[in-house]
Amino acid sequence: PRVAIVVVAAGSGTRLGADMPKAFVGLDSRTILRHALVQVAEVPDAQVIVVAPEGREGDALTDLLGALGDDRDRGSVVAGGDTRQRSVAAGLRAVWPDVEVVLIHDAARALTPAAVFARVIGAVDAGAAGVIPVVPVVDTIKRVDNEEIIGVVDRSLLSAAQTPQGFRRDVLDAAYRAADAEFTDDAALVADAGYTVATVAGDERSFKITTPADLDRARALVTRADA
Ligand code: CTP
Ligand code: MG
C-alpha cells in the first residue's frame, strides 16, 4: 500500500480511571479501539498498524481482525512503549517499505469520521510535508499566573490539534530519527525537525476520550448512531 495508518492504543488511561487499559473500555458492545478501527478500515487499501499495551497484543488483534474482516492481511499489531512518542516509534518500525504516506492516530479519538482521514491524505498528496486536523478553540482563553489574569490571548489565532496527523513517510522517519526530546504531538516533533506542517478542518466528533465525562459523551453518541 501507499498509505499506512498507525493507531496508538498503548496508553493506560490514568485519567479515565477504568480497571483496564483505555483502548479496551467498551462504548457499546464494542471497545474504544474497535470503534476507532472501524473508521480506519474505511480508508481504502491502507496498511493498518495497532500499537497495543505490552501483553495485550492478542486483544488488540481481535479488534483489528474484527474491523478489517476479509482484509486482514493489511493489519498488524506491535507492542507500545511507556510514552506516546515511544509507541509511535514502535509503530513506525512496522511500516512496509513501499508506503509513502503515514498517518498517526489516537485510538482514544474513537469516533473520528472516515472523511477526516481522506482530508489528511489528500493534503499530503497535494504536497504538504505534514498536515493535522484542527478545530477552533471555543472557550475564551486567559493567561494566568499565580491565580491572576496576566494577559489576553487572541482566540482567532488558536486552534486545537487533533489526529490523524499525516506526513510524508521520509519526513516522519527523518524527524523521529532526529528527535531528542518529548513532544506533545507528532506535528510538534516534525516542526522541530524543520518541516512546515499544514492544517485541514478537523471534526467535533474527533474529540479524545480522556475523562469519565468524555466516555459518557462517546457512549451517548454511539447509542444515538445505533438507534
Ligand atoms: N498512547 C500510547 N502509548 C503511551 C501513551 C499513550 O500508545 N505510552 C496512546 C493512547 O493509547 C491514546 C493516545 O496515545 O490512544 C493519546 O493518549 P492519552 O489520551 O493521553 O491516553 P493515555 O496516556 O492512555 O491516558 P492518560 O494520559 O490519562 O493516562
Ligand atoms: Mg497520556
PDB file of C-alpha atoms and ligand atoms in Angstrom:
ATOM      1  CA  PRO A   1       0.000   0.000   0.000  1.00  0.00           C
ATOM      2  CA  ARG A   2       0.879   3.638  -0.472  1.00  0.00           C
ATOM      3  CA  VAL A   3      -0.600   4.692   2.887  1.00  0.00           C
ATOM      4  CA  ALA A   4      -0.052   3.332   6.420  1.00  0.00           C
ATOM      5  CA  ILE A   5      -2.127   4.261   9.469  1.00  0.00           C
ATOM      6  CA  VAL A   6      -0.522   3.770  12.899  1.00  0.00           C
ATOM      7  CA  VAL A   7      -3.191   3.613  15.614  1.00  0.00           C
ATOM      8  CA  VAL A   8      -1.621   4.219  19.026  1.00  0.00           C
ATOM      9  CA  ALA A   9      -3.551   2.383  21.751  1.00  0.00           C
ATOM     10  CA  ALA A  10      -0.823   1.519  24.267  1.00  0.00           C
ATOM     11  CA  GLY A  11      -1.713   4.036  26.974  1.00  0.00           C
ATOM     12  CA  SER A  12      -3.050   3.013  30.372  1.00  0.00           C
ATOM     13  CA  GLY A  13      -5.814   5.636  30.609  1.00  0.00           C
ATOM     14  CA  THR A  14      -4.891   7.055  34.016  1.00  0.00           C
ATOM     15  CA  ARG A  15      -7.313   9.978  33.769  1.00  0.00           C
ATOM     16  CA  LEU A  16     -10.196   7.734  32.700  1.00  0.00           C
ATOM     17  CA  GLY A  17      -9.542   5.534  35.711  1.00  0.00           C
ATOM     18  CA  ALA A  18     -11.101   2.311  34.380  1.00  0.00           C
ATOM     19  CA  ASP A  19      -9.864  -1.066  35.599  1.00  0.00           C
ATOM     20  CA  MET A  20      -8.320  -1.860  32.206  1.00  0.00           C
ATOM     21  CA  PRO A  21      -6.258  -0.055  29.539  1.00  0.00           C
ATOM     22  CA  LYS A  22      -8.382   2.685  27.956  1.00  0.00           C
ATOM     23  CA  ALA A  23      -8.414   1.146  24.449  1.00  0.00           C
ATOM     24  CA  PHE A  24     -10.352  -1.883  25.733  1.00  0.00           C
ATOM     25  CA  VAL A  25     -13.073   0.016  27.572  1.00  0.00           C
ATOM     26  CA  GLY A  26     -16.474  -0.598  25.931  1.00  0.00           C
ATOM     27  CA  LEU A  27     -18.552   2.134  24.265  1.00  0.00           C
ATOM     28  CA  ASP A  28     -21.386  -0.299  23.487  1.00  0.00           C
ATOM     29  CA  SER A  29     -20.686  -3.957  22.822  1.00  0.00           C
ATOM     30  CA  ARG A  30     -17.520  -2.741  21.098  1.00  0.00           C
ATOM     31  CA  THR A  31     -14.331  -1.318  22.589  1.00  0.00           C
ATOM     32  CA  ILE A  32     -12.892   2.156  22.048  1.00  0.00           C
ATOM     33  CA  LEU A  33     -10.192   0.556  19.888  1.00  0.00           C
ATOM     34  CA  ARG A  34     -12.702  -1.370  17.779  1.00  0.00           C
ATOM     35  CA  HIS A  35     -14.696   1.800  17.093  1.00  0.00           C
ATOM     36  CA  ALA A  36     -11.540   3.656  16.075  1.00  0.00           C
ATOM     37  CA  LEU A  37     -10.560   0.802  13.760  1.00  0.00           C
ATOM     38  CA  VAL A  38     -13.971   0.672  12.066  1.00  0.00           C
ATOM     39  CA  GLN A  39     -13.332   4.235  10.826  1.00  0.00           C
ATOM     40  CA  VAL A  40      -9.698   3.478   9.944  1.00  0.00           C
ATOM     41  CA  ALA A  41     -10.766   0.429   7.930  1.00  0.00           C
ATOM     42  CA  GLU A  42     -12.811   2.695   5.653  1.00  0.00           C
ATOM     43  CA  VAL A  43      -9.612   4.128   4.186  1.00  0.00           C
ATOM     44  CA  PRO A  44      -9.151   2.021   1.072  1.00  0.00           C
ATOM     45  CA  ASP A  45      -6.086  -0.188   0.770  1.00  0.00           C
ATOM     46  CA  ALA A  46      -4.079   1.244   3.708  1.00  0.00           C
ATOM     47  CA  GLN A  47      -1.708  -0.730   5.920  1.00  0.00           C
ATOM     48  CA  VAL A  48      -3.077  -0.623   9.495  1.00  0.00           C
ATOM     49  CA  ILE A  49      -0.719  -0.982  12.482  1.00  0.00           C
ATOM     50  CA  VAL A  50      -2.145  -1.086  16.002  1.00  0.00           C
ATOM     51  CA  VAL A  51       0.246  -0.244  18.835  1.00  0.00           C
ATOM     52  CA  ALA A  52      -1.069  -2.164  21.858  1.00  0.00           C
ATOM     53  CA  PRO A  53      -0.207  -2.203  25.554  1.00  0.00           C
ATOM     54  CA  GLU A  54       2.531  -4.748  26.235  1.00  0.00           C
ATOM     55  CA  GLY A  55       0.871  -8.108  26.948  1.00  0.00           C
ATOM     56  CA  ARG A  56      -2.467  -7.088  25.367  1.00  0.00           C
ATOM     57  CA  GLU A  57      -1.458  -7.655  21.735  1.00  0.00           C
ATOM     58  CA  GLY A  58      -3.943 -10.536  21.405  1.00  0.00           C
ATOM     59  CA  ASP A  59      -6.909  -8.402  22.440  1.00  0.00           C
ATOM     60  CA  ALA A  60      -5.831  -5.695  20.009  1.00  0.00           C
ATOM     61  CA  LEU A  61      -5.572  -8.267  17.222  1.00  0.00           C
ATOM     62  CA  THR A  62      -9.140  -9.428  17.908  1.00  0.00           C
ATOM     63  CA  ASP A  63     -10.397  -5.847  17.448  1.00  0.00           C
ATOM     64  CA  LEU A  64      -8.235  -5.353  14.358  1.00  0.00           C
ATOM     65  CA  LEU A  65      -9.399  -8.534  12.630  1.00  0.00           C
ATOM     66  CA  GLY A  66     -12.998  -7.686  13.509  1.00  0.00           C
ATOM     67  CA  ALA A  67     -12.663  -4.301  11.831  1.00  0.00           C
ATOM     68  CA  LEU A  68     -10.725  -5.425   8.747  1.00  0.00           C
ATOM     69  CA  GLY A  69     -12.775  -8.559   8.020  1.00  0.00           C
ATOM     70  CA  ASP A  70     -11.549 -10.231   4.836  1.00  0.00           C
ATOM     71  CA  ASP A  71      -8.856  -7.566   4.503  1.00  0.00           C
ATOM     72  CA  ARG A  72      -6.882  -8.925   7.460  1.00  0.00           C
ATOM     73  CA  ASP A  73      -3.585  -9.184   5.558  1.00  0.00           C
ATOM     74  CA  ARG A  74      -3.091  -5.438   5.712  1.00  0.00           C
ATOM     75  CA  GLY A  75      -3.233  -5.333   9.523  1.00  0.00           C
ATOM     76  CA  SER A  76      -0.654  -5.981  12.241  1.00  0.00           C
ATOM     77  CA  VAL A  77      -0.138  -5.380  15.971  1.00  0.00           C
ATOM     78  CA  VAL A  78       3.031  -4.288  17.783  1.00  0.00           C
ATOM     79  CA  ALA A  79       3.721  -3.570  21.465  1.00  0.00           C
ATOM     80  CA  GLY A  80       3.982   0.049  22.582  1.00  0.00           C
ATOM     81  CA  GLY A  81       6.323   1.901  24.915  1.00  0.00           C
ATOM     82  CA  ASP A  82       5.983   3.900  28.095  1.00  0.00           C
ATOM     83  CA  THR A  83       5.364   7.234  26.334  1.00  0.00           C
ATOM     84  CA  ARG A  84       3.140   8.026  23.354  1.00  0.00           C
ATOM     85  CA  GLN A  85       6.217   9.048  21.364  1.00  0.00           C
ATOM     86  CA  ARG A  86       7.857   5.657  22.001  1.00  0.00           C
ATOM     87  CA  SER A  87       4.638   3.925  20.986  1.00  0.00           C
ATOM     88  CA  VAL A  88       4.565   5.853  17.707  1.00  0.00           C
ATOM     89  CA  ALA A  89       8.233   4.970  17.110  1.00  0.00           C
ATOM     90  CA  ALA A  90       7.397   1.282  17.642  1.00  0.00           C
ATOM     91  CA  GLY A  91       4.581   1.544  15.116  1.00  0.00           C
ATOM     92  CA  LEU A  92       6.798   3.261  12.557  1.00  0.00           C
ATOM     93  CA  ARG A  93       9.233   0.343  12.632  1.00  0.00           C
ATOM     94  CA  ALA A  94       6.431  -1.887  11.274  1.00  0.00           C
ATOM     95  CA  VAL A  95       5.577   0.301   8.249  1.00  0.00           C
ATOM     96  CA  TRP A  96       6.034  -1.603   4.969  1.00  0.00           C
ATOM     97  CA  PRO A  97       8.791  -0.486   2.564  1.00  0.00           C
ATOM     98  CA  ASP A  98       6.521   0.717  -0.250  1.00  0.00           C
ATOM     99  CA  VAL A  99       4.495   3.102   1.968  1.00  0.00           C
ATOM    100  CA  GLU A 100       4.836   6.815   1.086  1.00  0.00           C
ATOM    101  CA  VAL A 101       2.312   8.490   3.423  1.00  0.00           C
ATOM    102  CA  VAL A 102       1.978   7.709   7.159  1.00  0.00           C
ATOM    103  CA  LEU A 103      -0.918   8.758   9.409  1.00  0.00           C
ATOM    104  CA  ILE A 104      -0.635   8.631  13.210  1.00  0.00           C
ATOM    105  CA  HIS A 105      -3.973   8.322  15.001  1.00  0.00           C
ATOM    106  CA  ASP A 106      -5.036   8.148  18.666  1.00  0.00           C
ATOM    107  CA  ALA A 107      -7.284   5.153  19.374  1.00  0.00           C
ATOM    108  CA  ALA A 108      -8.790   7.395  22.074  1.00  0.00           C
ATOM    109  CA  ARG A 109     -10.305   9.554  19.277  1.00  0.00           C
ATOM    110  CA  ALA A 110     -12.588   6.623  18.601  1.00  0.00           C
ATOM    111  CA  LEU A 111     -15.377   8.445  16.751  1.00  0.00           C
ATOM    112  CA  THR A 112     -13.209  10.300  14.220  1.00  0.00           C
ATOM    113  CA  PRO A 113     -15.137  10.207  10.915  1.00  0.00           C
ATOM    114  CA  ALA A 114     -13.512   8.482   7.927  1.00  0.00           C
ATOM    115  CA  ALA A 115     -13.795  11.762   5.975  1.00  0.00           C
ATOM    116  CA  VAL A 116     -11.098  13.316   8.193  1.00  0.00           C
ATOM    117  CA  PHE A 117      -8.645  10.595   7.148  1.00  0.00           C
ATOM    118  CA  ALA A 118      -9.437  11.354   3.498  1.00  0.00           C
ATOM    119  CA  ARG A 119      -8.820  15.100   4.020  1.00  0.00           C
ATOM    120  CA  VAL A 120      -5.458  14.478   5.685  1.00  0.00           C
ATOM    121  CA  ILE A 121      -4.289  12.054   2.994  1.00  0.00           C
ATOM    122  CA  GLY A 122      -5.481  14.491   0.319  1.00  0.00           C
ATOM    123  CA  ALA A 123      -3.402  17.335   1.761  1.00  0.00           C
ATOM    124  CA  VAL A 124      -0.223  15.234   1.901  1.00  0.00           C
ATOM    125  CA  ASP A 125      -0.872  14.041  -1.649  1.00  0.00           C
ATOM    126  CA  ALA A 126      -1.241  17.697  -2.677  1.00  0.00           C
ATOM    127  CA  GLY A 127       2.296  18.413  -1.459  1.00  0.00           C
ATOM    128  CA  ALA A 128       2.293  19.067   2.295  1.00  0.00           C
ATOM    129  CA  ALA A 129       5.193  17.539   4.254  1.00  0.00           C
ATOM    130  CA  GLY A 130       2.816  17.187   7.179  1.00  0.00           C
ATOM    131  CA  VAL A 131      -0.791  18.058   7.951  1.00  0.00           C
ATOM    132  CA  ILE A 132      -3.008  17.933  11.036  1.00  0.00           C
ATOM    133  CA  PRO A 133      -6.757  18.350  11.534  1.00  0.00           C
ATOM    134  CA  VAL A 134      -7.696  21.301  13.749  1.00  0.00           C
ATOM    135  CA  VAL A 135     -10.851  22.781  15.240  1.00  0.00           C
ATOM    136  CA  PRO A 136     -11.403  26.343  16.509  1.00  0.00           C
ATOM    137  CA  VAL A 137     -10.983  26.981  20.228  1.00  0.00           C
ATOM    138  CA  VAL A 138     -14.443  27.807  21.599  1.00  0.00           C
ATOM    139  CA  ASP A 139     -13.503  28.979  25.092  1.00  0.00           C
ATOM    140  CA  THR A 140     -12.094  32.399  25.908  1.00  0.00           C
ATOM    141  CA  ILE A 141      -8.500  31.725  26.920  1.00  0.00           C
ATOM    142  CA  LYS A 142      -6.701  33.608  29.726  1.00  0.00           C
ATOM    143  CA  ARG A 143      -3.044  33.718  30.559  1.00  0.00           C
ATOM    144  CA  VAL A 144      -2.927  33.096  34.320  1.00  0.00           C
ATOM    145  CA  ASP A 145      -0.025  33.330  36.735  1.00  0.00           C
ATOM    146  CA  ASN A 146      -0.347  32.941  40.483  1.00  0.00           C
ATOM    147  CA  GLU A 147      -4.172  32.791  40.141  1.00  0.00           C
ATOM    148  CA  GLU A 148      -4.258  36.206  38.456  1.00  0.00           C
ATOM    149  CA  ILE A 149      -5.047  37.029  34.852  1.00  0.00           C
ATOM    150  CA  ILE A 150      -1.868  38.452  33.343  1.00  0.00           C
ATOM    151  CA  GLY A 151      -2.834  38.693  29.706  1.00  0.00           C
ATOM    152  CA  VAL A 152      -5.266  38.075  26.914  1.00  0.00           C
ATOM    153  CA  VAL A 153      -4.792  35.525  24.147  1.00  0.00           C
ATOM    154  CA  ASP A 154      -6.219  36.269  20.713  1.00  0.00           C
ATOM    155  CA  ARG A 155      -8.531  33.299  20.204  1.00  0.00           C
ATOM    156  CA  SER A 156      -8.658  33.831  16.444  1.00  0.00           C
ATOM    157  CA  LEU A 157      -5.013  32.711  16.283  1.00  0.00           C
ATOM    158  CA  LEU A 158      -5.627  29.480  18.242  1.00  0.00           C
ATOM    159  CA  SER A 159      -6.602  26.025  17.004  1.00  0.00           C
ATOM    160  CA  ALA A 160      -6.940  22.736  18.851  1.00  0.00           C
ATOM    161  CA  ALA A 161      -4.915  19.888  17.315  1.00  0.00           C
ATOM    162  CA  GLN A 162      -6.497  16.512  16.608  1.00  0.00           C
ATOM    163  CA  THR A 163      -5.475  13.275  14.912  1.00  0.00           C
ATOM    164  CA  PRO A 164      -4.990  11.583  12.434  1.00  0.00           C
ATOM    165  CA  GLN A 165      -1.824  13.569  11.731  1.00  0.00           C
ATOM    166  CA  GLY A 166      -0.387  12.746   8.313  1.00  0.00           C
ATOM    167  CA  PHE A 167       3.140  13.041   6.974  1.00  0.00           C
ATOM    168  CA  ARG A 168       5.313  12.153   4.028  1.00  0.00           C
ATOM    169  CA  ARG A 169       6.950   8.932   5.127  1.00  0.00           C
ATOM    170  CA  ASP A 170      10.510  10.190   4.567  1.00  0.00           C
ATOM    171  CA  VAL A 171       9.750  13.331   6.594  1.00  0.00           C
ATOM    172  CA  LEU A 172       8.305  11.430   9.560  1.00  0.00           C
ATOM    173  CA  ASP A 173      11.142   8.881   9.600  1.00  0.00           C
ATOM    174  CA  ALA A 174      13.770  11.640   9.494  1.00  0.00           C
ATOM    175  CA  ALA A 175      12.027  13.647  12.221  1.00  0.00           C
ATOM    176  CA  TYR A 176      11.767  10.621  14.527  1.00  0.00           C
ATOM    177  CA  ARG A 177      15.457   9.838  13.961  1.00  0.00           C
ATOM    178  CA  ALA A 178      16.335  13.439  14.870  1.00  0.00           C
ATOM    179  CA  ALA A 179      14.035  13.745  17.916  1.00  0.00           C
ATOM    180  CA  ASP A 180      15.968  14.293  21.142  1.00  0.00           C
ATOM    181  CA  ALA A 181      13.106  15.408  23.407  1.00  0.00           C
ATOM    182  CA  GLU A 182       9.491  14.517  24.211  1.00  0.00           C
ATOM    183  CA  PHE A 183       6.910  16.398  22.131  1.00  0.00           C
ATOM    184  CA  THR A 184       3.186  16.691  22.797  1.00  0.00           C
ATOM    185  CA  ASP A 185       2.213  15.584  19.303  1.00  0.00           C
ATOM    186  CA  ASP A 186       3.792  14.376  16.086  1.00  0.00           C
ATOM    187  CA  ALA A 187       3.285  17.755  14.416  1.00  0.00           C
ATOM    188  CA  ALA A 188       5.488  19.394  17.071  1.00  0.00           C
ATOM    189  CA  LEU A 189       8.169  16.731  16.612  1.00  0.00           C
ATOM    190  CA  VAL A 190       8.133  17.201  12.829  1.00  0.00           C
ATOM    191  CA  ALA A 191       8.124  21.019  13.117  1.00  0.00           C
ATOM    192  CA  ASP A 192      11.128  20.813  15.464  1.00  0.00           C
ATOM    193  CA  ALA A 193      12.977  18.903  12.720  1.00  0.00           C
ATOM    194  CA  GLY A 194      12.475  21.931  10.464  1.00  0.00           C
ATOM    195  CA  TYR A 195       9.449  20.991   8.362  1.00  0.00           C
ATOM    196  CA  THR A 196       6.300  23.040   7.790  1.00  0.00           C
ATOM    197  CA  VAL A 197       3.070  21.440   8.974  1.00  0.00           C
ATOM    198  CA  ALA A 198      -0.237  22.468   7.401  1.00  0.00           C
ATOM    199  CA  THR A 199      -3.793  22.155   8.733  1.00  0.00           C
ATOM    200  CA  VAL A 200      -7.127  20.884   7.435  1.00  0.00           C
ATOM    201  CA  ALA A 201     -10.544  21.067   9.057  1.00  0.00           C
ATOM    202  CA  GLY A 202     -10.951  18.615  11.919  1.00  0.00           C
ATOM    203  CA  ASP A 203     -14.271  17.406  13.312  1.00  0.00           C
ATOM    204  CA  GLU A 204     -16.081  17.790  16.615  1.00  0.00           C
ATOM    205  CA  ARG A 205     -16.567  14.025  16.763  1.00  0.00           C
ATOM    206  CA  SER A 206     -12.778  13.518  16.819  1.00  0.00           C
ATOM    207  CA  PHE A 207     -12.614  14.572  20.486  1.00  0.00           C
ATOM    208  CA  LYS A 208     -10.236  12.498  22.610  1.00  0.00           C
ATOM    209  CA  ILE A 209     -11.813  10.237  25.233  1.00  0.00           C
ATOM    210  CA  THR A 210      -9.748  11.309  28.232  1.00  0.00           C
ATOM    211  CA  THR A 211     -12.008  11.659  31.305  1.00  0.00           C
ATOM    212  CA  PRO A 212     -15.141   9.809  32.522  1.00  0.00           C
ATOM    213  CA  ALA A 213     -17.250  12.715  31.149  1.00  0.00           C
ATOM    214  CA  ASP A 214     -15.704  12.172  27.682  1.00  0.00           C
ATOM    215  CA  LEU A 215     -16.604   8.489  27.938  1.00  0.00           C
ATOM    216  CA  ASP A 216     -20.223   9.368  28.739  1.00  0.00           C
ATOM    217  CA  ARG A 217     -20.336  11.651  25.691  1.00  0.00           C
ATOM    218  CA  ALA A 218     -18.881   8.989  23.399  1.00  0.00           C
ATOM    219  CA  ARG A 219     -21.322   6.371  24.702  1.00  0.00           C
ATOM    220  CA  ALA A 220     -24.274   8.719  24.104  1.00  0.00           C
ATOM    221  CA  LEU A 221     -23.158   9.376  20.518  1.00  0.00           C
ATOM    222  CA  VAL A 222     -22.769   5.673  19.791  1.00  0.00           C
ATOM    223  CA  THR A 223     -26.189   4.874  21.230  1.00  0.00           C
ATOM    224  CA  ARG A 224     -27.801   7.507  19.038  1.00  0.00           C
ATOM    225  CA  ALA A 225     -25.969   6.170  15.978  1.00  0.00           C
ATOM    226  CA  ASP A 226     -27.377   2.695  16.742  1.00  0.00           C
ATOM    227  CA  ALA A 227     -30.957   3.894  17.132  1.00  0.00           C
TER     228      ALA A 227
HETATM  229  N1  CTP B   1      -0.609   6.144  23.995  1.00  0.00           N
HETATM  230  C1  CTP B   1       0.249   5.111  23.630  1.00  0.00           C
HETATM  231  N2  CTP B   1       1.346   4.809  24.408  1.00  0.00           N
HETATM  232  C2  CTP B   1       1.586   5.506  25.540  1.00  0.00           C
HETATM  233  C3  CTP B   1       0.721   6.563  25.931  1.00  0.00           C
HETATM  234  C4  CTP B   1      -0.375   6.872  25.128  1.00  0.00           C
HETATM  235  O1  CTP B   1       0.030   4.468  22.607  1.00  0.00           O
HETATM  236  N3  CTP B   1       2.640   5.167  26.289  1.00  0.00           N
HETATM  237  C5  CTP B   1      -1.794   6.428  23.190  1.00  0.00           C
HETATM  238  C6  CTP B   1      -3.092   6.197  23.968  1.00  0.00           C
HETATM  239  O2  CTP B   1      -3.426   4.808  23.964  1.00  0.00           O
HETATM  240  C7  CTP B   1      -4.083   7.088  23.273  1.00  0.00           C
HETATM  241  C8  CTP B   1      -3.207   8.198  22.676  1.00  0.00           C
HETATM  242  O3  CTP B   1      -1.849   7.778  22.801  1.00  0.00           O
HETATM  243  O4  CTP B   1      -4.798   6.434  22.235  1.00  0.00           O
HETATM  244  C9  CTP B   1      -3.446   9.529  23.381  1.00  0.00           C
HETATM  245  O5  CTP B   1      -3.008   9.430  24.725  1.00  0.00           O
HETATM  246  P1  CTP B   1      -3.909   9.700  26.013  1.00  0.00           P
HETATM  247  O6  CTP B   1      -5.265  10.118  25.623  1.00  0.00           O
HETATM  248  O7  CTP B   1      -3.100  10.538  26.942  1.00  0.00           O
HETATM  249  O8  CTP B   1      -4.076   8.211  26.615  1.00  0.00           O
HETATM  250  P2  CTP B   1      -3.419   7.615  27.926  1.00  0.00           P
HETATM  251  O9  CTP B   1      -1.986   8.011  28.001  1.00  0.00           O
HETATM  252  O10 CTP B   1      -3.741   6.174  27.936  1.00  0.00           O
HETATM  253  O11 CTP B   1      -4.272   8.342  29.075  1.00  0.00           O
HETATM  254  P3  CTP B   1      -3.709   9.076  30.390  1.00  0.00           P
HETATM  255  O12 CTP B   1      -2.754  10.146  29.892  1.00  0.00           O
HETATM  256  O13 CTP B   1      -4.924   9.621  31.064  1.00  0.00           O
HETATM  257  O14 CTP B   1      -3.006   8.002  31.186  1.00  0.00           O
HETATM  258 MG    MG B   2      -1.420  10.070  28.211  1.00  0.00          MG
END
